């Protein structure tokens, strides 16, 4: 039996980032860039007005005030998207809209609030200074500048940034396809009528959704009966994907043939037991570069083992650098007993009070109770040597679904 840390280390040492593909930027959010992106143009591409107002020569209006306004002749109007036909010469101005190119000869924009239009003239009563309200060419991005570095996880702002420099396609790591198989003679499909001795296969659903949550592509291959031959046939098919997730059949029961069947199709097993609770039976192997995760059948254990082992591996395959969830410290509301020699992960809920974070268990920790996983906001970690976590002590909590953990506020 190996430790959780050793198991994670072994798994990660057997997976590498997948090769790249070039995709349209509209599909690239959440993907990891494989190359530095340089701007092929300046942004903004030309000096333009940041205000609705008048383009002028600063020298003409520097002294303008309420008591001694300056009157200029208006040569034309330039809306955004058009270029002025005239240059601004001494004693003249061009009416300009936000985003329109600054006409030749102008070196300041007077905002419309400081002016009064008089037919073909404008009266200027104030100015903000030379060069004001002009967004210079290349002020945001200079041509040839690296705007996004290799390894960057692309956000919505990055997608816009790429568009702003005219880059419509990018090279990113490919998403792994992940075969999801559930094993067990007791399993029914979700729409099957209930039958004596049978239960619904929930693991395929949890695991498929978990694959998707990690950003990878699930291929649900359905239920396979507890027969070595059937399992081997299914695994052979599954090995066409980039990774394989199997639930059930990995412990020591008389009908647990998963390890043997994986060996039959050439999967080299690395380990099949981890010093943790829940989820002690947990097998990992690989066939060439394809990682194979033999998760426990118990619904909580399989979800949890996916989170601890499969998810970081899939993230690494997608080129991600940050593979693990945040861990916080919280004050324990009640004592928890834990077995020596196993790392125990206790499903828990968090609560904030007076700027401090408190944590309590979700209740029964039986690995068959999927609802405990549904309620859980995190996992309290009881380390191998710890047999009692005392009320009021500080404990480590691995955050689950951390994006939806804290109650938001409008904040302004
Ligand atoms: P196993 O690991 O195959 O011994 O299964 C352990 C427990 O998990 C048994 O109670 C199974 O009925 C249950 N189980 C196994 N596979 C699934 C599944 N796909 N969905 C729900 N429960 C399952
Ligand atoms: Mg089984």
Short mmCIF file of C-alpha atoms and ligand atoms in Angstrom, two decimals:
data_model
loop_
_atom_site.label_atom_id
_atom_site.label_comp_id
_atom_site.label_asym_id
_atom_site.label_seq_id
_atom_site.Cartn_x
_atom_site.Cartn_y
_atom_site.Cartn_z
CA UNK A 1 0.00 0.00 0.00
CA UNK A 2 1.38 3.42 -0.89
CA UNK A 3 0.62 6.88 0.49
CA UNK A 4 -1.64 9.43 -1.21
CA UNK A 5 1.40 11.59 -1.98
CA UNK A 6 3.31 8.69 -3.53
CA UNK A 7 0.25 7.77 -5.58
CA UNK A 8 -0.17 11.31 -6.92
CA UNK A 9 3.57 11.50 -7.68
CA UNK A 10 3.56 8.19 -9.56
CA UNK A 11 0.49 9.13 -11.58
CA UNK A 12 1.85 12.53 -12.57
CA UNK A 13 5.19 10.98 -13.54
CA UNK A 14 3.30 8.83 -16.06
CA UNK A 15 1.35 11.57 -17.80
CA UNK A 16 2.56 14.42 -19.99
CA UNK A 17 0.91 17.34 -21.74
CA UNK A 18 -0.81 16.29 -24.95
CA UNK A 19 0.38 17.64 -28.31
CA UNK A 20 -1.14 20.78 -29.70
CA UNK A 21 -3.85 21.73 -32.11
CA UNK A 22 -4.68 25.01 -33.77
CA UNK A 23 -8.18 26.17 -32.98
CA UNK A 24 -10.36 29.27 -33.48
CA UNK A 25 -10.09 31.69 -30.56
CA UNK A 26 -13.81 31.36 -29.85
CA UNK A 27 -13.15 27.77 -28.73
CA UNK A 28 -9.96 28.58 -26.84
CA UNK A 29 -11.21 29.87 -23.47
CA UNK A 30 -9.99 27.55 -20.71
CA UNK A 31 -7.28 26.06 -22.94
CA UNK A 32 -3.52 26.41 -22.43
CA UNK A 33 -1.40 28.27 -24.99
CA UNK A 34 1.49 26.34 -26.52
CA UNK A 35 3.37 29.31 -27.94
CA UNK A 36 4.08 32.93 -27.11
CA UNK A 37 1.76 35.24 -29.01
CA UNK A 38 3.27 38.43 -30.43
CA UNK A 39 1.19 41.34 -31.63
CA UNK A 40 1.34 41.76 -35.40
CA UNK A 41 0.06 45.33 -35.09
CA UNK A 42 -0.26 48.27 -32.73
CA UNK A 43 -3.30 48.62 -30.50
CA UNK A 44 -4.81 51.10 -30.90
CA UNK A 45 -3.70 51.08 -34.54
CA UNK A 46 -3.80 54.92 -34.79
CA UNK A 47 -3.99 57.87 -32.41
CA UNK A 48 -7.64 58.46 -31.62
CA UNK A 49 -9.85 60.61 -29.48
CA UNK A 50 -10.84 59.38 -26.00
CA UNK A 51 -13.67 61.95 -25.86
CA UNK A 52 -16.45 63.50 -27.88
CA UNK A 53 -15.21 67.05 -28.47
CA UNK A 54 -12.95 69.09 -30.71
CA UNK A 55 -9.49 68.37 -32.09
CA UNK A 56 -7.42 71.56 -31.82
CA UNK A 57 -3.91 72.98 -31.77
CA UNK A 58 -2.99 73.31 -28.12
CA UNK A 59 -1.23 76.63 -28.75
CA UNK A 60 -4.58 78.11 -29.90
CA UNK A 61 -6.51 77.29 -26.72
CA UNK A 62 -3.89 77.21 -23.96
CA UNK A 63 -5.13 80.54 -22.54
CA UNK A 64 -8.87 79.92 -23.02
CA UNK A 65 -11.09 80.58 -19.99
CA UNK A 66 -14.71 81.41 -19.11
CA UNK A 67 -13.83 85.10 -19.12
CA UNK A 68 -11.68 85.05 -22.24
CA UNK A 69 -12.93 82.24 -24.48
CA UNK A 70 -11.25 81.38 -27.77
CA UNK A 71 -13.35 81.01 -30.93
CA UNK A 72 -12.22 78.58 -33.65
CA UNK A 73 -13.56 77.79 -37.09
CA UNK A 74 -14.97 74.21 -37.33
CA UNK A 75 -13.65 72.57 -40.53
CA UNK A 76 -15.63 69.29 -40.45
CA UNK A 77 -17.01 66.46 -38.31
CA UNK A 78 -15.18 63.10 -37.92
CA UNK A 79 -17.24 60.26 -36.48
CA UNK A 80 -15.57 57.00 -35.31
CA UNK A 81 -14.66 54.91 -38.33
CA UNK A 82 -13.81 57.87 -40.61
CA UNK A 83 -10.72 59.91 -41.34
CA UNK A 84 -10.68 63.75 -41.41
CA UNK A 85 -10.15 65.35 -44.83
CA UNK A 86 -8.54 68.49 -43.38
CA UNK A 87 -5.57 69.27 -41.18
CA UNK A 88 -6.11 71.43 -38.12
CA UNK A 89 -4.42 74.74 -38.81
CA UNK A 90 -4.09 77.86 -36.68
CA UNK A 91 -7.52 79.15 -35.59
CA UNK A 92 -9.42 76.01 -36.64
CA UNK A 93 -10.88 72.89 -35.03
CA UNK A 94 -12.44 69.61 -36.16
CA UNK A 95 -15.45 68.18 -34.34
CA UNK A 96 -14.43 64.65 -33.29
CA UNK A 97 -16.17 61.63 -31.74
CA UNK A 98 -14.70 59.05 -29.36
CA UNK A 99 -12.58 56.55 -31.28
CA UNK A 100 -12.15 58.70 -34.41
CA UNK A 101 -8.56 59.22 -35.64
CA UNK A 102 -6.94 62.45 -34.42
CA UNK A 103 -6.58 64.71 -37.50
CA UNK A 104 -3.18 65.91 -38.64
CA UNK A 105 -2.07 69.14 -36.97
CA UNK A 106 -4.13 68.56 -33.79
CA UNK A 107 -2.33 67.97 -30.52
CA UNK A 108 -5.19 68.17 -28.01
CA UNK A 109 -8.84 67.24 -27.69
CA UNK A 110 -11.20 69.68 -25.97
CA UNK A 111 -14.08 67.83 -24.39
CA UNK A 112 -17.50 68.94 -25.58
CA UNK A 113 -18.45 70.16 -22.05
CA UNK A 114 -15.85 72.95 -22.36
CA UNK A 115 -17.25 74.29 -25.62
CA UNK A 116 -20.24 75.99 -27.11
CA UNK A 117 -21.08 75.41 -30.78
CA UNK A 118 -21.94 78.53 -32.80
CA UNK A 119 -22.95 77.40 -36.25
CA UNK A 120 -19.64 76.94 -38.13
CA UNK A 121 -17.61 78.10 -35.14
CA UNK A 122 -16.92 76.78 -31.66
CA UNK A 123 -16.24 78.73 -28.50
CA UNK A 124 -13.68 77.09 -26.19
CA UNK A 125 -13.76 78.09 -22.51
CA UNK A 126 -11.22 75.68 -21.03
CA UNK A 127 -8.72 72.95 -21.93
CA UNK A 128 -7.17 70.06 -20.06
CA UNK A 129 -3.62 70.37 -21.43
CA UNK A 130 -1.48 69.42 -24.37
CA UNK A 131 -2.00 65.86 -25.64
CA UNK A 132 -4.98 65.24 -23.39
CA UNK A 133 -7.76 62.83 -24.39
CA UNK A 134 -5.62 61.38 -27.17
CA UNK A 135 -5.05 57.62 -27.09
CA UNK A 136 -1.76 57.15 -28.90
CA UNK A 137 -1.06 54.40 -31.41
CA UNK A 138 0.41 51.37 -29.64
CA UNK A 139 -0.51 52.72 -26.21
CA UNK A 140 -2.15 49.41 -25.21
CA UNK A 141 -0.01 47.01 -27.25
CA UNK A 142 3.09 47.68 -29.33
CA UNK A 143 3.65 45.76 -32.55
CA UNK A 144 5.93 42.68 -31.96
CA UNK A 145 5.33 42.76 -28.21
CA UNK A 146 4.56 39.38 -26.53
CA UNK A 147 0.98 39.76 -25.34
CA UNK A 148 0.37 36.23 -24.05
CA UNK A 149 2.99 33.75 -22.92
CA UNK A 150 3.18 30.07 -23.60
CA UNK A 151 1.52 28.14 -20.75
CA UNK A 152 -1.14 30.80 -20.17
CA UNK A 153 -4.60 29.49 -19.31
CA UNK A 154 -6.77 31.54 -21.65
CA UNK A 155 -9.47 33.71 -20.09
CA UNK A 156 -12.27 35.62 -21.77
CA UNK A 157 -10.15 38.81 -21.67
CA UNK A 158 -7.31 36.92 -23.39
CA UNK A 159 -9.68 35.89 -26.18
CA UNK A 160 -10.57 39.56 -26.75
CA UNK A 161 -6.91 40.53 -26.59
CA UNK A 162 -6.10 37.99 -29.32
CA UNK A 163 -8.92 39.36 -31.46
CA UNK A 164 -7.68 42.93 -30.95
CA UNK A 165 -4.40 42.08 -32.69
CA UNK A 166 -6.13 40.19 -35.49
CA UNK A 167 -5.15 36.71 -34.28
CA UNK A 168 -8.11 34.44 -34.99
CA UNK A 169 -6.49 31.06 -34.29
CA UNK A 170 -4.13 29.83 -31.58
CA UNK A 171 -2.13 26.72 -30.81
CA UNK A 172 -3.23 25.06 -27.56
CA UNK A 173 -2.84 21.66 -25.88
CA UNK A 174 -5.38 19.15 -27.06
CA UNK A 175 -8.15 18.11 -24.65
CA UNK A 176 -7.90 14.47 -23.60
CA UNK A 177 -10.78 12.15 -24.45
CA UNK A 178 -11.56 10.07 -21.40
CA UNK A 179 -13.32 6.68 -21.56
CA UNK A 180 -15.71 6.17 -18.64
CA UNK A 181 -16.68 2.59 -17.79
CA UNK A 182 -18.75 1.33 -14.88
CA UNK A 183 -18.49 -2.32 -13.89
CA UNK A 184 -20.96 -4.43 -11.95
CA UNK A 185 -23.70 -7.02 -12.46
CA UNK A 186 -25.91 -4.97 -10.13
CA UNK A 187 -26.00 -1.88 -12.33
CA UNK A 188 -29.04 -0.51 -14.17
CA UNK A 189 -29.25 2.37 -16.60
CA UNK A 190 -30.83 5.53 -15.26
CA UNK A 191 -34.10 5.00 -17.19
CA UNK A 192 -34.44 1.25 -16.47
CA UNK A 193 -37.33 0.21 -14.17
CA UNK A 194 -36.12 -0.76 -10.66
CA UNK A 195 -35.35 -4.48 -10.26
CA UNK A 196 -34.62 -6.63 -7.19
CA UNK A 197 -30.94 -6.56 -6.26
CA UNK A 198 -30.10 -3.86 -8.80
CA UNK A 199 -29.07 -0.22 -8.37
CA UNK A 200 -28.69 2.64 -10.81
CA UNK A 201 -25.23 3.21 -12.23
CA UNK A 202 -24.59 6.68 -10.83
CA UNK A 203 -20.81 6.56 -11.16
CA UNK A 204 -20.80 6.95 -14.95
CA UNK A 205 -22.71 10.18 -14.49
CA UNK A 206 -20.59 11.56 -11.65
CA UNK A 207 -17.39 10.66 -13.47
CA UNK A 208 -18.48 11.92 -16.87
CA UNK A 209 -19.48 15.24 -15.32
CA UNK A 210 -16.17 15.34 -13.42
CA UNK A 211 -14.24 14.80 -16.65
CA UNK A 212 -16.15 17.66 -18.21
CA UNK A 213 -15.57 19.84 -15.16
CA UNK A 214 -11.84 19.26 -15.54
CA UNK A 215 -12.13 20.53 -19.14
CA UNK A 216 -11.65 17.15 -20.83
CA UNK A 217 -14.01 15.20 -23.09
CA UNK A 218 -15.87 12.23 -21.60
CA UNK A 219 -16.73 9.19 -23.71
CA UNK A 220 -19.23 7.20 -21.69
CA UNK A 221 -18.86 3.54 -22.65
CA UNK A 222 -21.64 2.31 -20.36
CA UNK A 223 -21.95 -0.63 -18.01
CA UNK A 224 -19.79 -3.73 -18.27
CA UNK A 225 -20.70 -6.94 -16.44
CA UNK A 226 -18.31 -8.58 -13.93
CA UNK A 227 -16.76 -10.99 -16.44
CA UNK A 228 -13.08 -10.88 -17.24
CA UNK A 229 -13.72 -11.40 -20.94
CA UNK A 230 -16.36 -8.65 -21.22
CA UNK A 231 -14.14 -6.31 -19.26
CA UNK A 232 -11.13 -6.96 -21.50
CA UNK A 233 -13.22 -6.27 -24.63
CA UNK A 234 -14.46 -2.98 -23.15
CA UNK A 235 -10.97 -1.94 -22.03
CA UNK A 236 -9.57 -2.56 -25.47
CA UNK A 237 -12.11 -0.13 -26.87
CA UNK A 238 -11.46 2.32 -24.05
CA UNK A 239 -7.75 2.41 -24.88
CA UNK A 240 -8.58 4.33 -28.07
CA UNK A 241 -9.08 7.34 -25.79
CA UNK A 242 -6.34 9.42 -24.17
CA UNK A 243 -7.22 8.24 -20.65
CA UNK A 244 -9.45 5.57 -19.10
CA UNK A 245 -11.56 5.74 -15.96
CA UNK A 246 -13.15 2.52 -14.68
CA UNK A 247 -15.25 2.29 -11.55
CA UNK A 248 -15.83 -0.80 -9.42
CA UNK A 249 -14.27 -4.23 -9.39
CA UNK A 250 -10.83 -3.17 -8.12
CA UNK A 251 -10.98 -4.56 -4.58
CA UNK A 252 -10.45 -8.13 -3.45
CA UNK A 253 -13.98 -9.56 -3.93
CA UNK A 254 -14.55 -12.79 -5.88
CA UNK A 255 -16.02 -10.81 -8.78
CA UNK A 256 -13.39 -8.07 -8.92
CA UNK A 257 -11.74 -8.82 -12.26
CA UNK A 258 -10.76 -5.32 -13.33
CA UNK A 259 -7.03 -5.66 -12.55
CA UNK A 260 -6.77 -9.01 -14.39
CA UNK A 261 -8.73 -7.75 -17.39
CA UNK A 262 -6.57 -4.62 -17.58
CA UNK A 263 -3.47 -6.82 -17.57
CA UNK A 264 -5.08 -8.88 -20.38
CA UNK A 265 -5.12 -5.82 -22.64
CA UNK A 266 -1.56 -4.79 -21.81
CA UNK A 267 -2.07 -2.23 -19.04
CA UNK A 268 0.93 -2.16 -16.70
CA UNK A 269 -0.35 -1.74 -13.16
CA UNK A 270 1.61 0.57 -10.86
CA UNK A 271 -0.42 0.21 -7.66
CA UNK A 272 -3.87 -0.93 -6.53
CA UNK A 273 -4.17 0.20 -2.93
CA UNK A 274 -3.68 3.63 -1.36
CA UNK A 275 -3.47 4.39 2.36
CA UNK A 276 -6.59 6.54 2.44
CA UNK A 277 -10.20 6.48 3.55
CA UNK A 278 -12.48 6.41 1.72
CA UNK A 279 -11.17 4.88 -1.46
CA UNK A 280 -8.48 2.46 -0.35
CA UNK A 281 -8.86 0.16 -3.36
CA UNK A 282 -7.62 2.40 -6.16
CA UNK A 283 -5.66 1.03 -9.06
CA UNK A 284 -3.47 2.91 -11.48
CA UNK A 285 -1.72 1.65 -14.54
CA UNK A 286 -0.85 2.72 -18.06
CA UNK A 287 -0.80 1.30 -21.54
CA UNK A 288 1.86 3.14 -23.49
CA UNK A 289 1.04 6.79 -22.70
CA UNK A 290 -2.58 6.17 -21.73
CA UNK A 291 -3.22 6.42 -18.00
CA UNK A 292 -5.83 4.01 -16.62
CA UNK A 293 -7.60 4.78 -13.35
CA UNK A 294 -9.31 1.89 -11.60
CA UNK A 295 -11.53 3.76 -9.16
CA UNK A 296 -13.46 2.14 -6.32
CA UNK A 297 -17.12 1.33 -6.94
CA UNK A 298 -18.54 3.11 -3.94
CA UNK A 299 -20.00 6.35 -5.28
CA UNK A 300 -18.25 8.63 -2.79
CA UNK A 301 -14.92 6.85 -3.12
CA UNK A 302 -14.93 6.98 -6.89
CA UNK A 303 -15.84 10.69 -6.98
CA UNK A 304 -13.20 11.46 -4.39
CA UNK A 305 -10.47 9.36 -6.00
CA UNK A 306 -11.23 11.02 -9.32
CA UNK A 307 -10.78 14.41 -7.65
CA UNK A 308 -7.52 13.40 -5.94
CA UNK A 309 -5.87 11.48 -8.78
CA UNK A 310 -7.59 11.67 -12.15
CA UNK A 311 -8.33 15.37 -12.19
CA UNK A 312 -4.71 16.53 -11.64
CA UNK A 313 -3.56 14.05 -14.29
CA UNK A 314 -6.09 15.36 -16.84
CA UNK A 315 -5.13 18.96 -16.03
CA UNK A 316 -1.47 18.09 -16.61
CA UNK A 317 -2.39 16.48 -19.96
CA UNK A 318 -4.07 19.76 -20.94
CA UNK A 319 -0.90 21.70 -20.17
CA UNK A 320 -2.20 23.21 -16.95
CA UNK A 321 0.38 24.17 -14.33
CA UNK A 322 -1.86 24.57 -11.33
CA UNK A 323 -3.03 21.00 -10.77
CA UNK A 324 -4.46 21.07 -7.27
CA UNK A 325 -7.33 22.72 -5.43
CA UNK A 326 -6.71 25.38 -2.81
CA UNK A 327 -6.23 24.23 0.80
CA UNK A 328 -7.35 26.48 3.64
CA UNK A 329 -7.09 26.32 7.42
CA UNK A 330 -10.33 26.28 9.39
CA UNK A 331 -11.46 25.79 12.98
CA UNK A 332 -13.10 22.44 13.67
CA UNK A 333 -16.61 22.58 15.18
CA UNK A 334 -16.55 19.07 16.69
CA UNK A 335 -14.05 16.30 17.32
CA UNK A 336 -13.31 13.69 14.69
CA UNK A 337 -11.75 10.28 15.29
CA UNK A 338 -9.65 8.89 12.51
CA UNK A 339 -7.85 5.58 11.85
CA UNK A 340 -4.06 5.45 12.28
CA UNK A 341 -2.09 4.73 9.13
CA UNK A 342 -4.64 6.07 6.65
CA UNK A 343 -5.12 9.57 5.35
CA UNK A 344 -8.79 10.27 5.95
CA UNK A 345 -10.74 12.78 3.91
CA UNK A 346 -13.86 13.97 5.67
CA UNK A 347 -16.58 15.63 3.62
CA UNK A 348 -17.34 18.93 5.27
CA UNK A 349 -19.20 22.24 5.14
CA UNK A 350 -17.63 25.61 5.79
CA UNK A 351 -19.06 28.62 7.54
CA UNK A 352 -17.67 32.10 8.07
CA UNK A 353 -18.14 33.93 11.34
CA UNK A 354 -16.40 37.10 12.47
CA UNK A 355 -13.83 36.83 9.70
CA UNK A 356 -12.90 33.25 10.72
CA UNK A 357 -13.69 30.05 8.90
CA UNK A 358 -15.32 27.16 10.77
CA UNK A 359 -15.75 23.65 9.48
CA UNK A 360 -17.98 20.68 10.32
CA UNK A 361 -18.49 17.26 8.84
CA UNK A 362 -21.46 16.69 6.51
CA UNK A 363 -22.60 13.87 8.82
CA UNK A 364 -22.30 10.19 7.98
CA UNK A 365 -19.06 9.47 6.18
CA UNK A 366 -20.11 6.11 4.75
CA UNK A 367 -18.61 5.81 1.29
CA UNK A 368 -21.96 4.72 -0.11
CA UNK A 369 -23.69 7.99 0.77
CA UNK A 370 -23.33 10.10 -2.35
CA UNK A 371 -25.36 12.87 -0.78
CA UNK A 372 -22.45 13.57 1.58
CA UNK A 373 -20.40 14.41 -1.49
CA UNK A 374 -23.19 16.53 -2.90
CA UNK A 375 -23.36 18.54 0.34
CA UNK A 376 -19.59 18.83 0.72
CA UNK A 377 -17.79 22.11 0.17
CA UNK A 378 -14.47 20.64 1.13
CA UNK A 379 -12.50 17.73 2.54
CA UNK A 380 -10.96 17.86 6.00
CA UNK A 381 -7.61 16.10 5.94
CA UNK A 382 -6.80 13.80 8.88
CA UNK A 383 -3.20 12.75 8.36
CA UNK A 384 -1.97 9.17 8.78
CA UNK A 385 -0.57 9.68 12.28
CA UNK A 386 -3.58 11.63 13.56
CA UNK A 387 -6.18 9.61 15.48
CA UNK A 388 -8.16 12.49 16.95
CA UNK A 389 -8.90 15.95 15.59
CA UNK A 390 -10.03 18.01 18.56
CA UNK A 391 -12.89 20.48 18.74
CA UNK A 392 -11.56 23.99 18.13
CA UNK A 393 -8.32 22.83 16.50
CA UNK A 394 -7.08 24.19 13.18
CA UNK A 395 -7.44 21.70 10.34
CA UNK A 396 -6.54 21.68 6.66
CA UNK A 397 -9.48 21.69 4.26
CA UNK A 398 -9.14 20.96 0.55
CA UNK A 399 -11.74 23.07 -1.24
CA UNK A 400 -14.22 21.40 -3.57
CA UNK A 401 -16.18 23.46 -6.11
CA UNK A 402 -14.29 26.45 -4.79
CA UNK A 403 -15.68 28.87 -7.36
CA UNK A 404 -19.11 28.64 -5.75
CA UNK A 405 -17.96 28.47 -2.15
CA UNK A 406 -18.19 32.02 -0.96
CA UNK A 407 -21.35 34.04 -1.01
CA UNK A 408 -20.80 36.90 -3.40
CA UNK A 409 -21.59 40.53 -2.79
CA UNK A 410 -22.30 43.32 -5.19
CA UNK A 411 -19.19 44.96 -3.82
CA UNK A 412 -19.72 48.55 -4.94
P1 LIG B 1 -17.11 -2.63 -6.04
O1 LIG B 1 -15.96 -1.70 -5.94
O2 LIG B 1 -17.36 -3.11 -7.42
O3 LIG B 1 -16.96 -3.77 -5.06
O4 LIG B 1 -18.40 -1.82 -5.61
C1 LIG B 1 -18.50 -1.27 -4.31
C2 LIG B 1 -19.88 -0.72 -4.09
O5 LIG B 1 -20.14 0.33 -4.99
C3 LIG B 1 -21.00 -1.71 -4.28
O6 LIG B 1 -22.00 -1.47 -3.30
C4 LIG B 1 -21.51 -1.39 -5.65
O7 LIG B 1 -22.87 -1.77 -5.84
C5 LIG B 1 -21.35 0.10 -5.71
N1 LIG B 1 -21.16 0.53 -7.09
C6 LIG B 1 -20.28 0.00 -7.95
N2 LIG B 1 -20.36 0.59 -9.16
C7 LIG B 1 -21.32 1.54 -9.04
C8 LIG B 1 -21.88 2.48 -9.94
N3 LIG B 1 -21.44 2.57 -11.20
N4 LIG B 1 -22.85 3.32 -9.50
C9 LIG B 1 -23.28 3.22 -8.23
N5 LIG B 1 -22.79 2.35 -7.33
C10 LIG B 1 -21.84 1.49 -7.71
MG1 LIG B 2 -18.45 -4.47 -8.34
#
